[in-house]
XYZ file of C-alpha atoms in Angstrom:
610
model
C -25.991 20.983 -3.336
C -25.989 17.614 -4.118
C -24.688 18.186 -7.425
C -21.549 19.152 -6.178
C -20.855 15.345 -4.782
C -17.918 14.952 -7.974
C -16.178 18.165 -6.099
C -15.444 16.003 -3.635
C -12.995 13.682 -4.342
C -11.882 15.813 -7.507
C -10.005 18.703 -5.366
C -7.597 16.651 -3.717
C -7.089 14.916 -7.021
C -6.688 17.773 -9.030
C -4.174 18.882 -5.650
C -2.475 15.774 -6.695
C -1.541 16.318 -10.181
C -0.536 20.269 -9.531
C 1.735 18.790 -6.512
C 3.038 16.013 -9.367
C 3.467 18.490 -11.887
C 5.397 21.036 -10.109
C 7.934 18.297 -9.219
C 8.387 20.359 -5.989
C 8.931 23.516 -7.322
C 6.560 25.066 -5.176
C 7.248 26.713 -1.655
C 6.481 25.162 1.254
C 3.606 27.834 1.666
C 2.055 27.352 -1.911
C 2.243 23.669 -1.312
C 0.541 23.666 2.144
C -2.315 25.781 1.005
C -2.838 23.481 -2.054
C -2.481 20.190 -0.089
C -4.545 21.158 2.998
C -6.866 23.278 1.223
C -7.740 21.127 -1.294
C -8.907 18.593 1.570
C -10.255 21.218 3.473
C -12.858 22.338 0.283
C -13.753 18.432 0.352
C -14.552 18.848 4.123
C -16.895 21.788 3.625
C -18.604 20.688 0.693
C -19.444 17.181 3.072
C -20.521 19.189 5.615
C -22.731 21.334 3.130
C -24.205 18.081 1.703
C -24.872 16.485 5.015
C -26.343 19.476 6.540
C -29.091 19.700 3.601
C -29.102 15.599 3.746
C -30.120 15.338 7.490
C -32.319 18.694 7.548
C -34.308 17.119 4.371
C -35.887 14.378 6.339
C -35.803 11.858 3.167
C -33.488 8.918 3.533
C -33.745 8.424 -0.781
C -30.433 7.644 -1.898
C -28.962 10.014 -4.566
C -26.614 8.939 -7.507
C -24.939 11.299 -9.862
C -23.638 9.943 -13.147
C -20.410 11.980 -14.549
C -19.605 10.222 -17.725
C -19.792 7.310 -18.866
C -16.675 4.767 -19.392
C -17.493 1.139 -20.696
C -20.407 -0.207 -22.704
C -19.689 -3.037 -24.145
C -22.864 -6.114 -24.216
C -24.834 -4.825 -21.729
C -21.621 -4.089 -19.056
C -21.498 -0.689 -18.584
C -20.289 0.774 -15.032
C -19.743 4.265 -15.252
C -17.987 6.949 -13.708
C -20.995 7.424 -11.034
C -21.609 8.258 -7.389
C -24.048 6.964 -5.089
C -24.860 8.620 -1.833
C -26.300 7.562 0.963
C -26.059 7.752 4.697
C -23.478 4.988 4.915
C -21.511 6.875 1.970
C -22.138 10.004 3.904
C -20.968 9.043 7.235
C -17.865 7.577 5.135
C -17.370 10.931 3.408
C -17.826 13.270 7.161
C -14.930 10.815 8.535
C -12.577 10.526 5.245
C -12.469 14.479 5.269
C -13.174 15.999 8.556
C -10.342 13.702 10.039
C -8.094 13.905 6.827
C -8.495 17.527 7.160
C -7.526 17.829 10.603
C -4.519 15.293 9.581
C -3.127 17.083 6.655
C -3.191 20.936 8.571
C -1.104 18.514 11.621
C 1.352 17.384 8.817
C 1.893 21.151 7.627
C 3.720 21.719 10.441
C 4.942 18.433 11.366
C 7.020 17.500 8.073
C 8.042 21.347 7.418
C 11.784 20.881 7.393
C 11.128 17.485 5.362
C 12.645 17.915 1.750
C 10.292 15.769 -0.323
C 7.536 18.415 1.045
C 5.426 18.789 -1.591
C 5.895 14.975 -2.850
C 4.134 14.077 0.547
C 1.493 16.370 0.491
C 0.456 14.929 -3.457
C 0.391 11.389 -1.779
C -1.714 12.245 0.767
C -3.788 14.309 -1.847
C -3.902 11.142 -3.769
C -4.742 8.815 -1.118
C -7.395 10.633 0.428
C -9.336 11.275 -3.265
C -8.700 7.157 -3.782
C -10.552 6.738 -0.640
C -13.447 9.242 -1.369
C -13.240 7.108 -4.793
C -14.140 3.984 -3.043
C -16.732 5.078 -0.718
C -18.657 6.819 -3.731
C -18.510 4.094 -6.194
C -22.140 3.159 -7.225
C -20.509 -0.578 -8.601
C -17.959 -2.325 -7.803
C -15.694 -1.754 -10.589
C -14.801 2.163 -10.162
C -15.059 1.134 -6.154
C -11.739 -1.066 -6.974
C -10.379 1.302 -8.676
C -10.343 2.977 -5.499
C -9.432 0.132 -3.286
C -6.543 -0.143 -5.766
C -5.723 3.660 -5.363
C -5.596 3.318 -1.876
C -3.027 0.125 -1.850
C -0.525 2.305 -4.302
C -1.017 5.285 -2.087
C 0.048 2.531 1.039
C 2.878 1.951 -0.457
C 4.084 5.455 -1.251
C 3.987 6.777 1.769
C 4.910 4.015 4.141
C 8.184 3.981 1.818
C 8.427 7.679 1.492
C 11.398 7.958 3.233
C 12.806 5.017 1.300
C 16.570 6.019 1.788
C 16.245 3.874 4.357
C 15.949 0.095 3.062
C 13.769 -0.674 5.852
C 11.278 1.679 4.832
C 11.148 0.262 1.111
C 10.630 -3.215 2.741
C 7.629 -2.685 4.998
C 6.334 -0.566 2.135
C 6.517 -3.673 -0.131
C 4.844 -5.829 2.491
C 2.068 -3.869 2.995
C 1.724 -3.623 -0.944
C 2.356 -7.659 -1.411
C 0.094 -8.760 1.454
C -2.581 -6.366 0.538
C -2.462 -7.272 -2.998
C -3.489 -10.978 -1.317
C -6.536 -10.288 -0.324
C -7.532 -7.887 -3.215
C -7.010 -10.982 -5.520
C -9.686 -12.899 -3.463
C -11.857 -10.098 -4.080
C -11.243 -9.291 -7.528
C -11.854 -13.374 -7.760
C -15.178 -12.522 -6.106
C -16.347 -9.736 -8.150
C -15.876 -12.146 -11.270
C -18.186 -14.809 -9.036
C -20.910 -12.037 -8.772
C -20.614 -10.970 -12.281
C -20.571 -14.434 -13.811
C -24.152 -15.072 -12.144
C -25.748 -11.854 -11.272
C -24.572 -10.182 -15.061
C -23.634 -6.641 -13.277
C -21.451 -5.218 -10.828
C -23.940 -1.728 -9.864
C -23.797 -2.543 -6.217
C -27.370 -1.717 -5.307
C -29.206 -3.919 -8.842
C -26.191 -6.304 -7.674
C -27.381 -6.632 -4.257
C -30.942 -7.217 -5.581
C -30.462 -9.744 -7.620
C -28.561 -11.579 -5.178
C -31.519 -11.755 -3.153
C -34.064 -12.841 -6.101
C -31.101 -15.393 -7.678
C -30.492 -16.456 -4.453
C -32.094 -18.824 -0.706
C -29.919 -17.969 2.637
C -27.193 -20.266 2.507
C -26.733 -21.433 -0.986
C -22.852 -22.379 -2.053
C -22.140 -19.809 -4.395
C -23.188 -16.589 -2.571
C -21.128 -18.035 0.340
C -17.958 -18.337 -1.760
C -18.833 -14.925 -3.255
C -18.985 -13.172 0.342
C -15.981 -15.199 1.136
C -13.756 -14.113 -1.407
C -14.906 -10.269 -0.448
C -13.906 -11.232 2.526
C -10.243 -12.198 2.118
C -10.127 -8.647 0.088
C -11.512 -6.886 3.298
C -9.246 -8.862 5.809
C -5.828 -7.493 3.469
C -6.926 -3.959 3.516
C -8.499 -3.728 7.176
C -5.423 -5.825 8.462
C -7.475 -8.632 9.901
C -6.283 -12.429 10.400
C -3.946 -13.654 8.861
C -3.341 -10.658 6.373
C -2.530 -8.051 9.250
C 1.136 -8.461 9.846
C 1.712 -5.399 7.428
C 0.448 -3.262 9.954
C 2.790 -3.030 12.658
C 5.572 -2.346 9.691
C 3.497 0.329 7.848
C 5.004 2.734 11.255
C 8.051 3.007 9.073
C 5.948 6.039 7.051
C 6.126 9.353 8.780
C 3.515 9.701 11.789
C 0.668 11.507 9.968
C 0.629 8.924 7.297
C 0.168 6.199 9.956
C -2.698 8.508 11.546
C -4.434 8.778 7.882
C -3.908 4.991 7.367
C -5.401 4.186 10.551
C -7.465 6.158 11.658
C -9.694 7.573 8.294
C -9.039 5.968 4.917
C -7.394 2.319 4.531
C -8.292 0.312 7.322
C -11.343 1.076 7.003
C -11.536 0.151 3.401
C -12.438 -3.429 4.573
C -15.571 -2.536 6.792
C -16.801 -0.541 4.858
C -16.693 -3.211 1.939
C -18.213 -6.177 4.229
C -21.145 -3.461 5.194
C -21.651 -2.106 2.051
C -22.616 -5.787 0.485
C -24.200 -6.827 4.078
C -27.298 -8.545 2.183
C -25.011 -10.725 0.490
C -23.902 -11.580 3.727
C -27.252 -12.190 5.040
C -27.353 -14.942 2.255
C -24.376 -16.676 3.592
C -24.546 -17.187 7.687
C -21.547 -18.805 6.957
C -19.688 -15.733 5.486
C -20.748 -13.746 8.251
C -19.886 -16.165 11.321
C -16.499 -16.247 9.710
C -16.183 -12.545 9.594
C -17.350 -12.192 13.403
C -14.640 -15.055 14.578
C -11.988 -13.643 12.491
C -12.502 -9.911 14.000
C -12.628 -12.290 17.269
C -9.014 -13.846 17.262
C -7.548 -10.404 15.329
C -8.925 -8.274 18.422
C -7.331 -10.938 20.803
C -3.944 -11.727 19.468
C -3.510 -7.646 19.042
C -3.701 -7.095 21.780
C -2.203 -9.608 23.943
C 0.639 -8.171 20.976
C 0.687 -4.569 22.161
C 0.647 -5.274 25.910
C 4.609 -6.326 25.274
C 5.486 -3.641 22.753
C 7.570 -0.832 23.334
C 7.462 1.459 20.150
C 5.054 4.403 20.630
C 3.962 4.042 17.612
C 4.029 -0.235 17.399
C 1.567 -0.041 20.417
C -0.835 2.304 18.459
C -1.044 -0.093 15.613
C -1.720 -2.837 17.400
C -4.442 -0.851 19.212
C -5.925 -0.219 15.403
C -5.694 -3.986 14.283
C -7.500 -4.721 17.595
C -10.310 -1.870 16.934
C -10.800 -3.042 13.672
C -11.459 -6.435 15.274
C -14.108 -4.980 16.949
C -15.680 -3.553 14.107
C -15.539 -7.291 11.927
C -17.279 -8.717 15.258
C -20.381 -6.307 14.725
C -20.361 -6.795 11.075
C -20.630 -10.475 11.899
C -22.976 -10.505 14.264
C -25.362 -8.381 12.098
C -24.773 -5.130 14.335
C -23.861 -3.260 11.091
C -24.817 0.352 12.675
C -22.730 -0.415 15.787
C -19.924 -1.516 13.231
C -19.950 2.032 11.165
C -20.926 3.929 14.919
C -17.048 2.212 16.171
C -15.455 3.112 12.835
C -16.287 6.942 13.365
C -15.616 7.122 16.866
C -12.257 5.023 16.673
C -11.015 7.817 13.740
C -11.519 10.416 16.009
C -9.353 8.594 19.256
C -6.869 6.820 17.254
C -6.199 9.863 15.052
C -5.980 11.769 18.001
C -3.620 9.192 19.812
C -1.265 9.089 16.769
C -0.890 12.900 16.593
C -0.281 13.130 20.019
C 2.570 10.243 19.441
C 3.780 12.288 16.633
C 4.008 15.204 18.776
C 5.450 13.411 21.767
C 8.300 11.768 19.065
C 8.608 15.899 17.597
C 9.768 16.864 20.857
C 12.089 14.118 21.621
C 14.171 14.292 18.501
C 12.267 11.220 17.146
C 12.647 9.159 19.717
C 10.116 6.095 19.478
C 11.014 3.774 22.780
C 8.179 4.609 25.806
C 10.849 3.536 28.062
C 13.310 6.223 26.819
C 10.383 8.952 27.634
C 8.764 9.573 30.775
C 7.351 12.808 32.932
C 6.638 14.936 29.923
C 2.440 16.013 31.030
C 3.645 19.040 32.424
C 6.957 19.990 29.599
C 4.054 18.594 27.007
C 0.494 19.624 28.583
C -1.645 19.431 24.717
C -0.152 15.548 23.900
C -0.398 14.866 27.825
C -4.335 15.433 28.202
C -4.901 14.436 24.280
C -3.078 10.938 25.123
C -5.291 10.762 27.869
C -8.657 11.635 26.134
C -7.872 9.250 23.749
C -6.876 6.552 25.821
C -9.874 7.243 27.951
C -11.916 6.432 24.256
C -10.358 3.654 23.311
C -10.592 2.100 26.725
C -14.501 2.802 25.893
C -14.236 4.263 29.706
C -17.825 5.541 30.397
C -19.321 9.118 28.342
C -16.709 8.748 26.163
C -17.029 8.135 22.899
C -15.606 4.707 22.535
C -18.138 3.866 25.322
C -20.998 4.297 22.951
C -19.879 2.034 19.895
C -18.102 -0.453 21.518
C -20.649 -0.876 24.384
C -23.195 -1.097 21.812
C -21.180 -4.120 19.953
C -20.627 -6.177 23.183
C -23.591 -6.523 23.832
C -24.968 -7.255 20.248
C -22.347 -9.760 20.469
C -24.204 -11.243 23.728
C -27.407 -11.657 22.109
C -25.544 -13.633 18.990
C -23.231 -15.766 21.641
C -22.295 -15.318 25.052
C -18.668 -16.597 23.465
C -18.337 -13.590 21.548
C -19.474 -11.391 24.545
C -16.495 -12.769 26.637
C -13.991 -12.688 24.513
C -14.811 -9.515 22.771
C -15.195 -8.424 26.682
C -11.785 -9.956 27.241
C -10.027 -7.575 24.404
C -11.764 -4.854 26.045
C -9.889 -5.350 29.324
C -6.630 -6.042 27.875
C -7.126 -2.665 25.904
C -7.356 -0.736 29.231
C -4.433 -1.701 30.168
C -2.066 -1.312 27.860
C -3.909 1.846 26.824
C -2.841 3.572 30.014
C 0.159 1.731 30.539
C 1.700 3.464 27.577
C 0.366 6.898 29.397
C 1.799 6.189 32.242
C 4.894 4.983 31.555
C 5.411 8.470 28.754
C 3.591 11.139 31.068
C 4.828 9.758 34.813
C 7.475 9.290 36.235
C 11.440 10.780 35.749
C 12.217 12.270 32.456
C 14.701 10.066 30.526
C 14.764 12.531 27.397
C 14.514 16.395 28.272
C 12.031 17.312 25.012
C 12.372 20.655 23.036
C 9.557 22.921 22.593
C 5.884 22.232 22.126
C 4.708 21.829 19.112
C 3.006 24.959 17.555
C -0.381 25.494 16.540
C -0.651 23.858 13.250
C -0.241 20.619 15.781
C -1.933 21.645 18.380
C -5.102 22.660 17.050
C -6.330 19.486 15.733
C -4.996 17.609 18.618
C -7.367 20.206 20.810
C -10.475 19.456 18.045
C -10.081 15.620 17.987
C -9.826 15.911 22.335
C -13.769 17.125 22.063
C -14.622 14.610 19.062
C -13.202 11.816 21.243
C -15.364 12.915 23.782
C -18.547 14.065 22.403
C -18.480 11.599 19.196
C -20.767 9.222 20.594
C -23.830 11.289 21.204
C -23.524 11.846 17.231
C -26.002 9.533 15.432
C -24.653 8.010 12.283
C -27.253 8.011 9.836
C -27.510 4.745 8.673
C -31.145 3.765 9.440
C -32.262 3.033 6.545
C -29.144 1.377 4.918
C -29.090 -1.887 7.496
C -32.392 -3.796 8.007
C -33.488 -2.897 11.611
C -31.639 -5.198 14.364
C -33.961 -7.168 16.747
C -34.470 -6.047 20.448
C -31.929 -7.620 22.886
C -32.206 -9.763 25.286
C -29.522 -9.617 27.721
C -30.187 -8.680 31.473
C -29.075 -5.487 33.555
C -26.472 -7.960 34.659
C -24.514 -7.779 31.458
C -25.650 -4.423 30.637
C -23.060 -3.491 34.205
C -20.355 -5.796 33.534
C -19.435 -5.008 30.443
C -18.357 -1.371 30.982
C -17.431 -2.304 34.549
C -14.452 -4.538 33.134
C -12.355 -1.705 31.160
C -12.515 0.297 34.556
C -11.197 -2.396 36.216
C -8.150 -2.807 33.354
C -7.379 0.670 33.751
C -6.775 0.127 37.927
C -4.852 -2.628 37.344
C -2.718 -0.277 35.265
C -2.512 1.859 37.714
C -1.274 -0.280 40.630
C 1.270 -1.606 37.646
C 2.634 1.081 36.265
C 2.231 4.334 37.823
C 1.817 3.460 41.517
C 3.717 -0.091 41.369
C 2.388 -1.214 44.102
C 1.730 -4.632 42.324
C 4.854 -6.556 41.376
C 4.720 -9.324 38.821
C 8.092 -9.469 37.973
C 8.420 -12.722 39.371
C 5.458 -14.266 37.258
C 7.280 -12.016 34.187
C 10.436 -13.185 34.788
C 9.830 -17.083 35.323
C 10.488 -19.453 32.231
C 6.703 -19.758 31.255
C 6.341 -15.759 31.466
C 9.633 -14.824 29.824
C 8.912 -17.414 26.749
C 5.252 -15.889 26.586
C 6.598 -12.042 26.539
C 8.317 -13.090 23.607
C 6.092 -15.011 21.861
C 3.384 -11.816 22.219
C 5.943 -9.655 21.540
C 6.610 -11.388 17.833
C 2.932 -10.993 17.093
C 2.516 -14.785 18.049
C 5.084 -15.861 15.789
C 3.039 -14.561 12.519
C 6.003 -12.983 10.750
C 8.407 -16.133 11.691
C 5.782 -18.296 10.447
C 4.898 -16.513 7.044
C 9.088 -16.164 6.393
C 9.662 -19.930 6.770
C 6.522 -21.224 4.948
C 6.572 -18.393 2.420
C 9.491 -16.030 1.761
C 12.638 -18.390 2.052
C 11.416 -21.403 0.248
C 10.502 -18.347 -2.398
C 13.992 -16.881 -2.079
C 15.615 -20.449 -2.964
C 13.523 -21.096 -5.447
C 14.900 -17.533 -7.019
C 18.664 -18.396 -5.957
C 18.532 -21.644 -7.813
C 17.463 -19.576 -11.043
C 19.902 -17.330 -10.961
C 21.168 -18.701 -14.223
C 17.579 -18.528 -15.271
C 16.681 -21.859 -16.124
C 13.361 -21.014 -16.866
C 14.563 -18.859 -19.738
C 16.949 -20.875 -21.542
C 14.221 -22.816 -22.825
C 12.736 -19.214 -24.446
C 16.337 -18.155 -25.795
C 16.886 -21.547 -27.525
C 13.921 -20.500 -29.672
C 15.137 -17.599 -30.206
C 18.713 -19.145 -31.411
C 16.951 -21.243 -34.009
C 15.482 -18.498 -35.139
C 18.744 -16.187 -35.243
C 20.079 -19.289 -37.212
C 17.525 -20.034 -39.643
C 17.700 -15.966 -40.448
C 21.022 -16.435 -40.808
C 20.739 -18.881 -43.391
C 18.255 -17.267 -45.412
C 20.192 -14.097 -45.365
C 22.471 -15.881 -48.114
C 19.748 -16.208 -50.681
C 19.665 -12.102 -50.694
C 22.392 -11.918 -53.228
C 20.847 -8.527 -55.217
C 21.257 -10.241 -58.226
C 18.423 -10.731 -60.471
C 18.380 -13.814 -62.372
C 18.582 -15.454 -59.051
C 14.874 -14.320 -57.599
C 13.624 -15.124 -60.976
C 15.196 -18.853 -60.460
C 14.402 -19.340 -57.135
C 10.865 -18.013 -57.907
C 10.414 -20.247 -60.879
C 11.951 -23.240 -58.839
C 9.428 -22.529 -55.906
C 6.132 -22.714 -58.326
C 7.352 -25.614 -60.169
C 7.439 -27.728 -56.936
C 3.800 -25.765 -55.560
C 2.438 -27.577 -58.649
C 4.152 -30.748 -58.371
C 2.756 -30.836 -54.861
C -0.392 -29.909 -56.137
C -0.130 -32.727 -58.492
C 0.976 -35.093 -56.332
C -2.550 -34.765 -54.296
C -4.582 -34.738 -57.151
């Protein structure tokens, strides 16, 4: 079975280039079947390989070579996958969610024109993701990582008619391509000392070249680090996020929820004994998952784009995943990135539906009283809300329960302000139900959406709540973490606190009984609101530091300065050609002069230095 692993990200590939070649040709029917089929043979074949992995009762990793591609003095990566159960819990979560995303999308971009162009991106992105996860070095892994950043920017700009779609696409593409310069600087680090880029000999020989703290394993994990902050939109590479909503709805569930964003954890956990060798490295990552999870979602508390509020929610998430990579809770880390692709998938899909029925209409405050005209996105907004709360049996409970208080034993810091995050979460989790499902209807919807929709909404409602008593198999990837030590104290608090965020909703938003407008409305309140609401002045900052200096810079050389330097060389040129041109004269007594006169002075040079 295992020999089938190169299926896996081949089918949607091979999707891809059918999709590409029919330049849309294809009926809508064909081109469903190929682009949700193709995903959905990945998804069984996963499910095969798992089955047989987890019923074998070995832990052995498994690599399968499938050609080779560059051998040149000893460097030769290869065109090879390497399985294991972080690759497999990767895999189970890259399909079984894409899957469920692509069959939504059927339905949900039917009367789209560019139909079959969308499905071949998706194809694409989701075999550049399967790509990365499977790479056994780091070279065909960035080939994926690279995959997935085109892949970004095709479908956040598919419908690129609209010049605001082509500009968050190039954002995403430019401030990705950031942090994957860090890390491509950091895979040259590692290859200059370690003399290979096969992650698992790699990893070794970190750890024989190498003592726990030493300078150039720190820079090494720190440069993989600024490539893992640009793809998992982390501080300060995530304001591409929030923009990337200008894609259609199922591209922002696949971005967010099962392939890109995840790109970055999976990166930091993949090389986690590197990190082990720089504490340094791996405090940063923990304080910079920290202040993302804050400043998100302080952020989406003051948005009031559907879908603006859901990507702040998965910057914030993502946050929470960094601080257990950083504070060595690496199974709790992978454990929060399964369970938050089965909520925030299932929160985005219910969005989409909600914006299906309303004509496409994004503004929460423009919706209102749809849970009984829209029962399926009603209850799935509320399942998944209920998750990434991490309100108790759920199965954000598990995960992020499990971080917190990981994060307590590290620092009691940590604890508080991950704890902190976790409150703010709850509330504007269910202030966005509220304020959609309650109320008086401000926009009378059309129909529900049909089953193509509803059906993974209805699947992703029991993974959101049953996804936690799933074990991710990871045991024997991650050393084994250290018994806590926190009391029964902490052990009640930290749940207790989301509970209390999602009252304090309540009494807000749905039973306003609690009126803060006058705190809201005062000088201090109204100039916070706004600063939150500009994603603490990120994208203000970045444009004055950053894009207009760059933008003068380019005005000024309009008359391209720069080149006039290169086209006066050229002009001399042009002129000396010019002048030779009159010694061509056909005639030929004249080449027998001129190459008589040119050896007599050869020799009197010749001559002359003798």
């Amino acid at each position: 079975m295992y020999d089938l692993i190169w299926v896996i990200p081949l089918a949607p590939l091979v999707s891809f280039v059918i999709l590409f070649a029919t330049q849309g040709n294809l009926g809508k029917t064909q081109v469903a079947y190929l682009g949700v089929g193709s995903v959905g043979l990945s998804a069984l074949i996963v499910v095969a390989i798992a089955y047989s992995w987890l019923n074998s009762g070995s832990s052995e990793p498994y690599t399968y070579a499938v050609t080779s591609w560059i051998n040149v003095a000893g460097f030769n990566p290869g065109i090879s996958f390497y399985l294991d159960g972080l690759a497999l819990t990767m895999m189970l979560v890259i399909t079984g969610v894409g899957f469920l995303i692509h069959l939504y999308a059927s339905l949900f971009m039917e009367e789209d024109g560019d139909y079959s162009r969308f499905f071949a991106y998706m194809n694409l992105f989701v075999s550049a993701m399967l790509i990365l996860v499977l790479a056994d070095n780091m070279l065909l892994l960035y080939v994926g990582w690279e995959g997935v950043g085109l892949c970004s920017y095709l479908l956040v700009g598919f419908w690129y008619e609209d010049p605001a779609n082509g500009a968050a696409a190039r954002k995403a593409f430019i401030v990705t391509r950031i942090g994957d310069t860090a890390m491509a600087l950091g895979l040259f680090l590692l290859f200059m000392h370690l003399g290979t880029l096969h992650i698992q000999p790699m990893m070794q020989a970190a750890k024989q070249t190498w003592a726990t703290g030493d300078t150039i394993p720190t820079i090494a994990a720190l440069l993989l680090l600024g490539g893992a902050v640009g793809k998992s939109a982390q501080l300060p590479l995530q304001t591409w996020l929030p923009d990337a909503m200008a894609g259609p709805t199922p591209v922002s569930a696949l971005i967010h929820a099962a392939t890109m964003v995840t790109a970055g954890v999976y990166l930091i956990a993949r090389t986690h004994e590197l990190y082990l060798l720089a504490p340094l490295a791996q405090s940063t990552v923990a304080v910079v998952g920290l202040a993302t999870l804050l400043i998100a979602a302080f952020t989406a508390l003051t948005q009031t784009d559907i879908k603006r509020i859901l990507a702040y929610s998965t910057i914030s998430q993502i946050g929470y995943m960094f601080l257990a990579l950083g504070v060595g809770a690496w199974a709790s880390g992978i454990f929060h990135l399964m369970t938050h692709a089965f909520f925030k998938a299932l929160l985005f899909l219910a969005a989409g539906a909600v914006i299906y029925s309303l004509h496409h209409e994004h503004d929460i405050f423009k919706m209102g009283g749809l849970r009984t005209k829209l029962p399926v996105a009603f209850w799935s907004f509320l399942i998944g809300s209920a998750a990434l709360t991490a309100l108790p049996l759920t199965s954000g409970f598990f995960s992020k329960d499990e971080i917190l208080l990981a994060a307590f034993d590290v620092n009691p810091w940590l604890w508080a302000g991950g704890l902190l995050g976790a409150f703010l979460t709850s509330i504007y989790s269910f202030r966005l139900g509220f304020v959609v499902f309650f109320g008086q209807i401000n926009t009378e919807p059309s129909a529900p959406a049909g089953a193509r929709m509803a059906v993974p909404l209805i699947i992703l409602c029991g993974l959101s709540i049953i996804g936690g008593w799933f074990h991710v198999p990871v045991d024997a990837v991650f050393p084994t973490i250290v018994d806590s030590h926190h009391d029964q104290t902490i052990a009640i608090i930290t749940p207790l606190v989301p509970i209390l965020g999602v009252l304090l909703a309540y009494l807000l938003f749905l039973r306003k009984s609690l009126d803060l407008s006058t705190l809201l409305e005062s000088l201090v309140g109204v100039q916070l609101r706004k600063f939150f609401f500009s994603h603490w002045g990120m994208d203000w900052a970045y444009d004055k530091i950053f894009v207009v200096p760059y933008t003068r810079i380019a005005r000024m050389n309009q008359a391209d300065v720069v080149d006039m330097a290169y086209e006066g060389i050229a002009n001399i040129t042009s002129i000396f050609h010019y002048l030779t041109s009159f010694t061509q004269t056909g005639q030929l007594r004249w080449y027998a002069f001129t190459m008589v006169g040119g050896l007599i002075f050869i020799l009197a040079i010749i001559v002359g230095i003798i």
